[in-house]
Tab-separated table of N, CA, C and O in Angstrom:
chain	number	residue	atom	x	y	z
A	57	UNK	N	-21.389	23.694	17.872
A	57	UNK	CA	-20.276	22.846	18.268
A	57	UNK	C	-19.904	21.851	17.153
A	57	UNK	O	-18.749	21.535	16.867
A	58	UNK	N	-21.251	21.300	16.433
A	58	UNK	CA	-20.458	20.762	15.593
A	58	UNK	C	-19.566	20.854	14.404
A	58	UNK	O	-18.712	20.179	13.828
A	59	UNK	N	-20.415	22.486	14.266
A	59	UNK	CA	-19.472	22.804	13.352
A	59	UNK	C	-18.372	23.449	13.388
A	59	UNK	O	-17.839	23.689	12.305
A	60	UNK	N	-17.846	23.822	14.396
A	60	UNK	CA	-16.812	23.784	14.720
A	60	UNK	C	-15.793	22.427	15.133
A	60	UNK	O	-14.684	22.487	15.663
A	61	UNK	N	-16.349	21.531	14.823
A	61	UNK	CA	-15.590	20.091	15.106
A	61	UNK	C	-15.256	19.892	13.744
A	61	UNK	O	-14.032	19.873	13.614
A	62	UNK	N	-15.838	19.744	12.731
A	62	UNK	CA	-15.969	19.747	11.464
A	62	UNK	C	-14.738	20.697	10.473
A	62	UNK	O	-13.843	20.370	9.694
A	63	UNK	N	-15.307	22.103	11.036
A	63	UNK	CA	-13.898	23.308	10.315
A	63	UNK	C	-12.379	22.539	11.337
A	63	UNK	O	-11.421	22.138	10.677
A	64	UNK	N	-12.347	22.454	12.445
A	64	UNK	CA	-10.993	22.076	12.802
A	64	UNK	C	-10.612	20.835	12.235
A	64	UNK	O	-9.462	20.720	11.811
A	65	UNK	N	-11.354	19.953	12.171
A	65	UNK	CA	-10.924	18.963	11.122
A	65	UNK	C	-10.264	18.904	10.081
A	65	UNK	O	-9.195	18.336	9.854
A	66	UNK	N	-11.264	19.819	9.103
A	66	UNK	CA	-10.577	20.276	7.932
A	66	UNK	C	-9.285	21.028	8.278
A	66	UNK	O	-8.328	20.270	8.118
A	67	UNK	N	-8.951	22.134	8.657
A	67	UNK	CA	-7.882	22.653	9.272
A	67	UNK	C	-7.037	21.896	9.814
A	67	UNK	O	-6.091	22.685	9.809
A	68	UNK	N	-6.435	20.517	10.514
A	68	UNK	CA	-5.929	19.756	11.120
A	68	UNK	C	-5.726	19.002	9.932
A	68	UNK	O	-4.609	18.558	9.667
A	69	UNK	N	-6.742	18.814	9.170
A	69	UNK	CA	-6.210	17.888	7.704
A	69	UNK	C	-5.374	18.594	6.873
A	69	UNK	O	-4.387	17.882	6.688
A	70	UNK	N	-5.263	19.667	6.258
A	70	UNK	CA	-5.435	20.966	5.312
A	70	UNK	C	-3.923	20.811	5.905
A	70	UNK	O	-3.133	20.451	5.033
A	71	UNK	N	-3.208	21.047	7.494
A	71	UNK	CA	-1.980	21.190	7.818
A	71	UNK	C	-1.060	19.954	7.549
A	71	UNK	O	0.147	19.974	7.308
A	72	UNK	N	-1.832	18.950	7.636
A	72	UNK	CA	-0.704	17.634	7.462
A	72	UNK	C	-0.733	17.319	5.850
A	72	UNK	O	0.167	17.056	5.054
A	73	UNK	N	-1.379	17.383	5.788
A	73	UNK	CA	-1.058	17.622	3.602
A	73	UNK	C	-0.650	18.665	3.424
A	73	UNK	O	-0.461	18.672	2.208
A	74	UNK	N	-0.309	19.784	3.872
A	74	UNK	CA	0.071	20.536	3.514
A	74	UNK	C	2.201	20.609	3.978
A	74	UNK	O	3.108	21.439	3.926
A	75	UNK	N	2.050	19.478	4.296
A	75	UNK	CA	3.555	18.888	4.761
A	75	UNK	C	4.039	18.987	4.047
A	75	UNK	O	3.152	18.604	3.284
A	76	UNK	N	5.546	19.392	2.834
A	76	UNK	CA	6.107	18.792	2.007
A	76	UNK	C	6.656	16.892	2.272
A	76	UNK	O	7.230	16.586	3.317
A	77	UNK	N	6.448	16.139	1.494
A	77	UNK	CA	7.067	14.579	1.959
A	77	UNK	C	8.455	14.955	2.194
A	77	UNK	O	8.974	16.038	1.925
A	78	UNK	N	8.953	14.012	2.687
A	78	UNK	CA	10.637	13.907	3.258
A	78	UNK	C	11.422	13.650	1.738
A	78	UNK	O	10.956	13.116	0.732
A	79	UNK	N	12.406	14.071	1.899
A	79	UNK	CA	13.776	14.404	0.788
A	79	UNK	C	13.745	12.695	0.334
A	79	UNK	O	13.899	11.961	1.311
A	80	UNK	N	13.625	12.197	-0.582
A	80	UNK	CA	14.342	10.946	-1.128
A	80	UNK	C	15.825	10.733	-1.619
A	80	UNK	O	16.200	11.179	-2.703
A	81	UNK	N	16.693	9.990	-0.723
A	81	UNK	CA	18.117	10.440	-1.283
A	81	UNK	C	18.725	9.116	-2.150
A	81	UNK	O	19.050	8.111	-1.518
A	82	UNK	N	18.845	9.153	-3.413
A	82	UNK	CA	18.965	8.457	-4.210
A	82	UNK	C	20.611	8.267	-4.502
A	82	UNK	O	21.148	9.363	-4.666
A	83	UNK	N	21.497	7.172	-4.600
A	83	UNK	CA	22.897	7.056	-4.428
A	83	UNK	C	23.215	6.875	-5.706
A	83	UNK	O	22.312	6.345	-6.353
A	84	UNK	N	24.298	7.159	-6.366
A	84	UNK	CA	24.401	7.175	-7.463
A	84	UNK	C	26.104	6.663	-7.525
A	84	UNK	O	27.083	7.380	-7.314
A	85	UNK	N	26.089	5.111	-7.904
A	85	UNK	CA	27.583	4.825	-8.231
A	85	UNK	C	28.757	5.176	-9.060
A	85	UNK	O	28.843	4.545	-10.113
A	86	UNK	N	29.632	6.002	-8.824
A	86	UNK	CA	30.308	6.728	-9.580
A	86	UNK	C	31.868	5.947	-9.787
A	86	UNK	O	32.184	5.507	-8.681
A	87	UNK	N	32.634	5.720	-10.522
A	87	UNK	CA	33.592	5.288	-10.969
A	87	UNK	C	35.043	6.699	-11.100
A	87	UNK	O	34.894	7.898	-11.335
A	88	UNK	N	36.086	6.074	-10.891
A	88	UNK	CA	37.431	7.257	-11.170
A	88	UNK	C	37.355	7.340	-12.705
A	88	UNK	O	36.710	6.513	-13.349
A	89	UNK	N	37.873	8.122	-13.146
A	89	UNK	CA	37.916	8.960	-14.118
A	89	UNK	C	39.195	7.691	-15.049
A	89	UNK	O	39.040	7.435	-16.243
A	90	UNK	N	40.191	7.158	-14.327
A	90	UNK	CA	41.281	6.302	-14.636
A	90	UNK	C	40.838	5.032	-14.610
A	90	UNK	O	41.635	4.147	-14.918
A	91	UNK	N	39.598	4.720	-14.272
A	91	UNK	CA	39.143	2.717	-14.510
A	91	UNK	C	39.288	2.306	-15.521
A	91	UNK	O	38.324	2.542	-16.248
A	92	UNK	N	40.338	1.579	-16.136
A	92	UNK	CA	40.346	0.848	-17.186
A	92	UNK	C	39.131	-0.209	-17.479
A	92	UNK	O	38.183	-0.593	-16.794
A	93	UNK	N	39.544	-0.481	-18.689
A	93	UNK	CA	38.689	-1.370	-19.298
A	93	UNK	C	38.331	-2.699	-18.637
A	93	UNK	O	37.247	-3.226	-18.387
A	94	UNK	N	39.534	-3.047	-18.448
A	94	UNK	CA	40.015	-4.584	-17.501
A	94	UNK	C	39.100	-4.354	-16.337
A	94	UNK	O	38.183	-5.153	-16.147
A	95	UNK	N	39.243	-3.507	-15.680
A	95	UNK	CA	38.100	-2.910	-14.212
A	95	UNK	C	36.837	-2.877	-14.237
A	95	UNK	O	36.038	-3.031	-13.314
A	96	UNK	N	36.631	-2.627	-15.564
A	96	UNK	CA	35.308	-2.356	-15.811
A	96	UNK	C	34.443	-3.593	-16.203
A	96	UNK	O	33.316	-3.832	-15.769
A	97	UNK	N	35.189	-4.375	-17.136
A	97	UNK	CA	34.624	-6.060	-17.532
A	97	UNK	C	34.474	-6.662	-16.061
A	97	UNK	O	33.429	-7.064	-15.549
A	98	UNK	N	35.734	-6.635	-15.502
A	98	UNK	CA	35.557	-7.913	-13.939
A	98	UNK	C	34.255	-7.234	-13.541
A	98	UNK	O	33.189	-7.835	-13.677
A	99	UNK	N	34.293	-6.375	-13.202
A	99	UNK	CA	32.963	-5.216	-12.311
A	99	UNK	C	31.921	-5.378	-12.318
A	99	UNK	O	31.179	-5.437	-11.337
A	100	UNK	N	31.453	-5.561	-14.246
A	100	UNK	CA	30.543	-6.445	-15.039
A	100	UNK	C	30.645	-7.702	-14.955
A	100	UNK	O	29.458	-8.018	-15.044
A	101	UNK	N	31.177	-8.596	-14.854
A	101	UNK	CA	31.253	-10.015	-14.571
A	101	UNK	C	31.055	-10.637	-13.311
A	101	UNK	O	30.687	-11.791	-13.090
A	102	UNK	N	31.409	-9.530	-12.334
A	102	UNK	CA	31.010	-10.014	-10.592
A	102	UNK	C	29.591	-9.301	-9.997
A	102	UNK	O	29.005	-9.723	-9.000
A	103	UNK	N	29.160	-8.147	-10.796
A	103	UNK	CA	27.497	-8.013	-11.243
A	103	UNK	C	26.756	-8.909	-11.629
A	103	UNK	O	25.770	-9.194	-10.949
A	104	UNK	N	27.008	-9.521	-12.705
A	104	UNK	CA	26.020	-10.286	-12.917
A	104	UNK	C	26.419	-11.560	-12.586
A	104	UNK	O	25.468	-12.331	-12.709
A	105	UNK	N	27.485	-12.137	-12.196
A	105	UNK	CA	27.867	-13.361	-11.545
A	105	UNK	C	26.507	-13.491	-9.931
A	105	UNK	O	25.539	-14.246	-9.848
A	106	UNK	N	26.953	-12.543	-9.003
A	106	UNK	CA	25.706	-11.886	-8.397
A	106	UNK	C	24.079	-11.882	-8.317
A	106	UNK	O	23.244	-12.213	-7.475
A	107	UNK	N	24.058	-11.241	-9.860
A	107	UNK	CA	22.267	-11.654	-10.597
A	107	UNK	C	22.268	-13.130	-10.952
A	107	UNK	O	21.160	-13.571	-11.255
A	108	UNK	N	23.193	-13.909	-10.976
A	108	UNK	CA	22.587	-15.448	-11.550
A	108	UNK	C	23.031	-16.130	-10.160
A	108	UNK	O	22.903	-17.350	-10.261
A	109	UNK	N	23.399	-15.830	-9.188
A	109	UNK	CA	23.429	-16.091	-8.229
A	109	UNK	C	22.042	-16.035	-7.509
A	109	UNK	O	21.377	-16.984	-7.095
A	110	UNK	N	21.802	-14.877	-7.466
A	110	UNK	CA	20.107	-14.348	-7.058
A	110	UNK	C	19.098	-15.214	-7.635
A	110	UNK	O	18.168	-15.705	-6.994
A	111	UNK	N	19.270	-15.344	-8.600
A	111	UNK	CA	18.490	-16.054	-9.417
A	111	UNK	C	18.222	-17.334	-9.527
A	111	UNK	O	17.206	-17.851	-9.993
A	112	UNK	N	19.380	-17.950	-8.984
A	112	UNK	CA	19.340	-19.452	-8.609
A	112	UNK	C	18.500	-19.591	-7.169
A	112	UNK	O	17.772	-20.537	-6.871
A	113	UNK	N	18.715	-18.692	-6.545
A	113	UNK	CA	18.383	-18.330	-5.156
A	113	UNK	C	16.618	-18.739	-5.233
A	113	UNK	O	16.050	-19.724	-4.761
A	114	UNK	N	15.945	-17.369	-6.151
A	114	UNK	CA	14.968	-17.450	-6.398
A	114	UNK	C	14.683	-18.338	-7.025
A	114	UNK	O	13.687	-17.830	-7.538
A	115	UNK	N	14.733	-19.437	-7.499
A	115	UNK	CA	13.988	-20.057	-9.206
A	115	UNK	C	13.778	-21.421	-7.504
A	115	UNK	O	12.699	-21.951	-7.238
A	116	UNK	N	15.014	-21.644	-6.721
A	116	UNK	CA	14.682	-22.702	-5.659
A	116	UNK	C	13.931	-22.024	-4.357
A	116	UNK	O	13.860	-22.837	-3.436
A	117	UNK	N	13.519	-21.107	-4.135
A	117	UNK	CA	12.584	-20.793	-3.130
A	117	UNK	C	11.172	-21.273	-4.063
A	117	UNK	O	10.388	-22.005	-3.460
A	118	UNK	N	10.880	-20.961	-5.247
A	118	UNK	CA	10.033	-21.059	-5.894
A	118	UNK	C	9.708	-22.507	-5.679
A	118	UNK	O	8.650	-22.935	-5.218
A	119	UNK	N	10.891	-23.311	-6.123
A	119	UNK	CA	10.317	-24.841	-5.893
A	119	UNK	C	10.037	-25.634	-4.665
A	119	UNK	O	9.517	-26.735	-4.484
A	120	UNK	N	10.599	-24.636	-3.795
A	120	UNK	CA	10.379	-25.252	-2.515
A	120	UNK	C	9.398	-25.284	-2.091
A	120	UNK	O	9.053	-26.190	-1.333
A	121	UNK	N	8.222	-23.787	-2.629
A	121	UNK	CA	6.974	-23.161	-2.395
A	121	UNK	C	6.417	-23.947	-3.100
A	121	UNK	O	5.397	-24.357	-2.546
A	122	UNK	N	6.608	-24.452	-4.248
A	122	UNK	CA	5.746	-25.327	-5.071
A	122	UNK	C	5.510	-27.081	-4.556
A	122	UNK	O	4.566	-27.838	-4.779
A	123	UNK	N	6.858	-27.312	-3.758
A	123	UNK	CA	6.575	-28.650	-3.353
A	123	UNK	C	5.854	-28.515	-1.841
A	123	UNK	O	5.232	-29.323	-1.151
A	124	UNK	N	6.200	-27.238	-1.672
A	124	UNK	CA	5.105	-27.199	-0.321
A	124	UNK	C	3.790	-27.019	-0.409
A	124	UNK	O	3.238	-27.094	0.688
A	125	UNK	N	2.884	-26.750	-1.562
A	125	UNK	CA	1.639	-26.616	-1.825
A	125	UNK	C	0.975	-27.629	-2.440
A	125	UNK	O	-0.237	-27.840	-2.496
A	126	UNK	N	2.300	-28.509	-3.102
A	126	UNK	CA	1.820	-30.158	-3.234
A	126	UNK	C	2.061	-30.280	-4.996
A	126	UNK	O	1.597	-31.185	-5.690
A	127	UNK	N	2.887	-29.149	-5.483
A	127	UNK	CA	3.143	-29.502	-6.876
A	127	UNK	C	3.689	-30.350	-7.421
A	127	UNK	O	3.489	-31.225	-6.578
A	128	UNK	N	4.498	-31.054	-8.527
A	128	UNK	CA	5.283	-31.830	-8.976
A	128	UNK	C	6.199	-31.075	-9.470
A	128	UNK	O	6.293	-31.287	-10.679
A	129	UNK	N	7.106	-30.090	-9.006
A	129	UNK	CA	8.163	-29.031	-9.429
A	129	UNK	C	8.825	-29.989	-10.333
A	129	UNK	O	9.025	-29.482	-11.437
A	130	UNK	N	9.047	-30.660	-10.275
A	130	UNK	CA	10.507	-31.426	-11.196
A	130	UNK	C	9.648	-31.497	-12.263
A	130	UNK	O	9.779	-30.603	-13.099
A	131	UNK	N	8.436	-32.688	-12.537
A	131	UNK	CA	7.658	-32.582	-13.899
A	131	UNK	C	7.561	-31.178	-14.682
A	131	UNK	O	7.614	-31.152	-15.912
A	132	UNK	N	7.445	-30.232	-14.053
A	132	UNK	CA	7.036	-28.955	-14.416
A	132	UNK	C	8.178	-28.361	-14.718
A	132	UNK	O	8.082	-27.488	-15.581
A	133	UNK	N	9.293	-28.571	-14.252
A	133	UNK	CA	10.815	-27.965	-14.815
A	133	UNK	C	11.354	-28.974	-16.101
A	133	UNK	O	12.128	-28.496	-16.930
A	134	UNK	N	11.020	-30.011	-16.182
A	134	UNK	CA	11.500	-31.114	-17.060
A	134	UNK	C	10.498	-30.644	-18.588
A	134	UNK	O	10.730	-31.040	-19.730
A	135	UNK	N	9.681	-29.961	-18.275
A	135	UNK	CA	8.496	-29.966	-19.211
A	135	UNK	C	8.982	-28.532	-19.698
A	135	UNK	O	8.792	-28.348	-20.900
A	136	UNK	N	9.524	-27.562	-19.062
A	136	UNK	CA	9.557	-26.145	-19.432
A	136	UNK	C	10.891	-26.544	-20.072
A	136	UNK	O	10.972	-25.790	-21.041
A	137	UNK	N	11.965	-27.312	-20.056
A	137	UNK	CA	13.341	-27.401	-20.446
A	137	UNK	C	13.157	-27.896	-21.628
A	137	UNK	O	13.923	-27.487	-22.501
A	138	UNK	N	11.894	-29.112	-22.088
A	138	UNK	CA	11.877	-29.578	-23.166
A	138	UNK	C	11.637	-28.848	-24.177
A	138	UNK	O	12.290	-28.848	-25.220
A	139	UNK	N	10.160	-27.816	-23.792
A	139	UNK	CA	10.126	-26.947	-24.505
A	139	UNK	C	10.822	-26.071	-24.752
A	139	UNK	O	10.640	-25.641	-25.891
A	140	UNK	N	11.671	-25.513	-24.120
A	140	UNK	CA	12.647	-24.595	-24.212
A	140	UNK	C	13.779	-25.269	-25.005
A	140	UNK	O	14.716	-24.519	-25.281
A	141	UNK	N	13.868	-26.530	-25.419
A	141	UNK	CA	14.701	-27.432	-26.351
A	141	UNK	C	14.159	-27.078	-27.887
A	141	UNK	O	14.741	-26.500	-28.805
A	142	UNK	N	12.748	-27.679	-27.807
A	142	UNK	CA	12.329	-27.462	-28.927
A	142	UNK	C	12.530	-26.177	-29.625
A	142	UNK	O	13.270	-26.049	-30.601
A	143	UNK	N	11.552	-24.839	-28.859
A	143	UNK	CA	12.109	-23.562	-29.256
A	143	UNK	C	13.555	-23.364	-30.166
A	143	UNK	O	13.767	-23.075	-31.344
A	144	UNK	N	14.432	-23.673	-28.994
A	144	UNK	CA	15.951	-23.280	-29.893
A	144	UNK	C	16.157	-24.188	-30.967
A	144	UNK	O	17.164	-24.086	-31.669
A	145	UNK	N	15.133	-25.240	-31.201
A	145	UNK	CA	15.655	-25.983	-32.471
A	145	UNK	C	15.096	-25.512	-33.309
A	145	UNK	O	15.742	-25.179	-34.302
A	146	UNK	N	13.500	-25.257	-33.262
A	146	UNK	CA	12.744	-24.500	-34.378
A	146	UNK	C	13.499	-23.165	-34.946
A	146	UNK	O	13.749	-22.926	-36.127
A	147	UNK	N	13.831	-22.270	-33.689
A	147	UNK	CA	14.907	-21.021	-34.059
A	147	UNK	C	15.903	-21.717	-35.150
A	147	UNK	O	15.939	-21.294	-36.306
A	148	UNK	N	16.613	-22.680	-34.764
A	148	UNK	CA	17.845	-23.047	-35.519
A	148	UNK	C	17.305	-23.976	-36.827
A	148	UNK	O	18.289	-24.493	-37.355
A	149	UNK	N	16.503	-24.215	-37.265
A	149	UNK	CA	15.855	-24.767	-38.219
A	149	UNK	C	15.386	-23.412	-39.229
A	149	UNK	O	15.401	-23.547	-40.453
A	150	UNK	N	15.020	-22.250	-38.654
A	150	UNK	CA	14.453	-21.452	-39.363
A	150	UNK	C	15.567	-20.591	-39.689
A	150	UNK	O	15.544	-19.803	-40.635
A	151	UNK	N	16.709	-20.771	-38.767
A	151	UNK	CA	18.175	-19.639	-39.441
A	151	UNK	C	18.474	-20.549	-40.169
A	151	UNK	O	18.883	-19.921	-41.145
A	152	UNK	N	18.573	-21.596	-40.418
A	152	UNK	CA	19.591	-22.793	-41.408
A	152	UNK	C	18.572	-22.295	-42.764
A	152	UNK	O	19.175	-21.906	-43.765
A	153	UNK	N	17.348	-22.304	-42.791
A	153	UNK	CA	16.377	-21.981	-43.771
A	153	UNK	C	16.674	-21.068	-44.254
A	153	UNK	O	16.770	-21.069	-45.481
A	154	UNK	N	16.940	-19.937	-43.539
A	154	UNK	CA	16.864	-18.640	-44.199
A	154	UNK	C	18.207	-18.387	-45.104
A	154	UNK	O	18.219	-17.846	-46.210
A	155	UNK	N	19.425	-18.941	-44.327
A	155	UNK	CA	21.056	-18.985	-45.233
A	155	UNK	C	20.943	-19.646	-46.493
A	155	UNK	O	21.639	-19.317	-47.454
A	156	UNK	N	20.086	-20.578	-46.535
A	156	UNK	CA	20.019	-21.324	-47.939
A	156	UNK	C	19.583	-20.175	-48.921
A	156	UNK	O	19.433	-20.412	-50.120
């Protein structure tokens, strides 16, 4: 008996893997053949108008999560901006260098 509990097992397993998975149907945005250029920039511009939208979205859930766990979000954004000051000056110190 038990081994017959054992082979149907395997057999009962053996059939459900032996499933193909379900079809994945993947959409694919297609454009007319006649979209001008003009169509195509706005299209691009209300895309990513969109992504920095999102993005604002996210960067303040983040701080909200951070002042809810007891961080100092603002010190910590004031501190990443400075540095992110410095950066572009060192960049722009080292292109002024290099034109000479």
């Amino acid at each position: 008996m038990p081994t017959a509990i054992i082979i149907y097992t395997f057999y009962i397993d053996a059939m459900v893997k032996a499933t193909p998975p379900p079809r994945e149907i993947i959409y694919v945005e297609s454009w007319p053949a006649t979209r001008t250029l003009v169509e195509t920039k706005a299209a691009i511009a209300e895309r990513q108008q969109r992504k920095d939208e999102m993005r604002v979205r996210e960067k303040e859930a983040y701080k909200a999560f951070g002042r809810a766990v007891g961080m100092d979000v603002d010190k910590i954004d004031r501190e990443a901006q400075l540095e992110q000051a410095a950066k572009k000056a060192a960049e722009a110190n080292n292109a002024a260098g290099e034109v000479q």
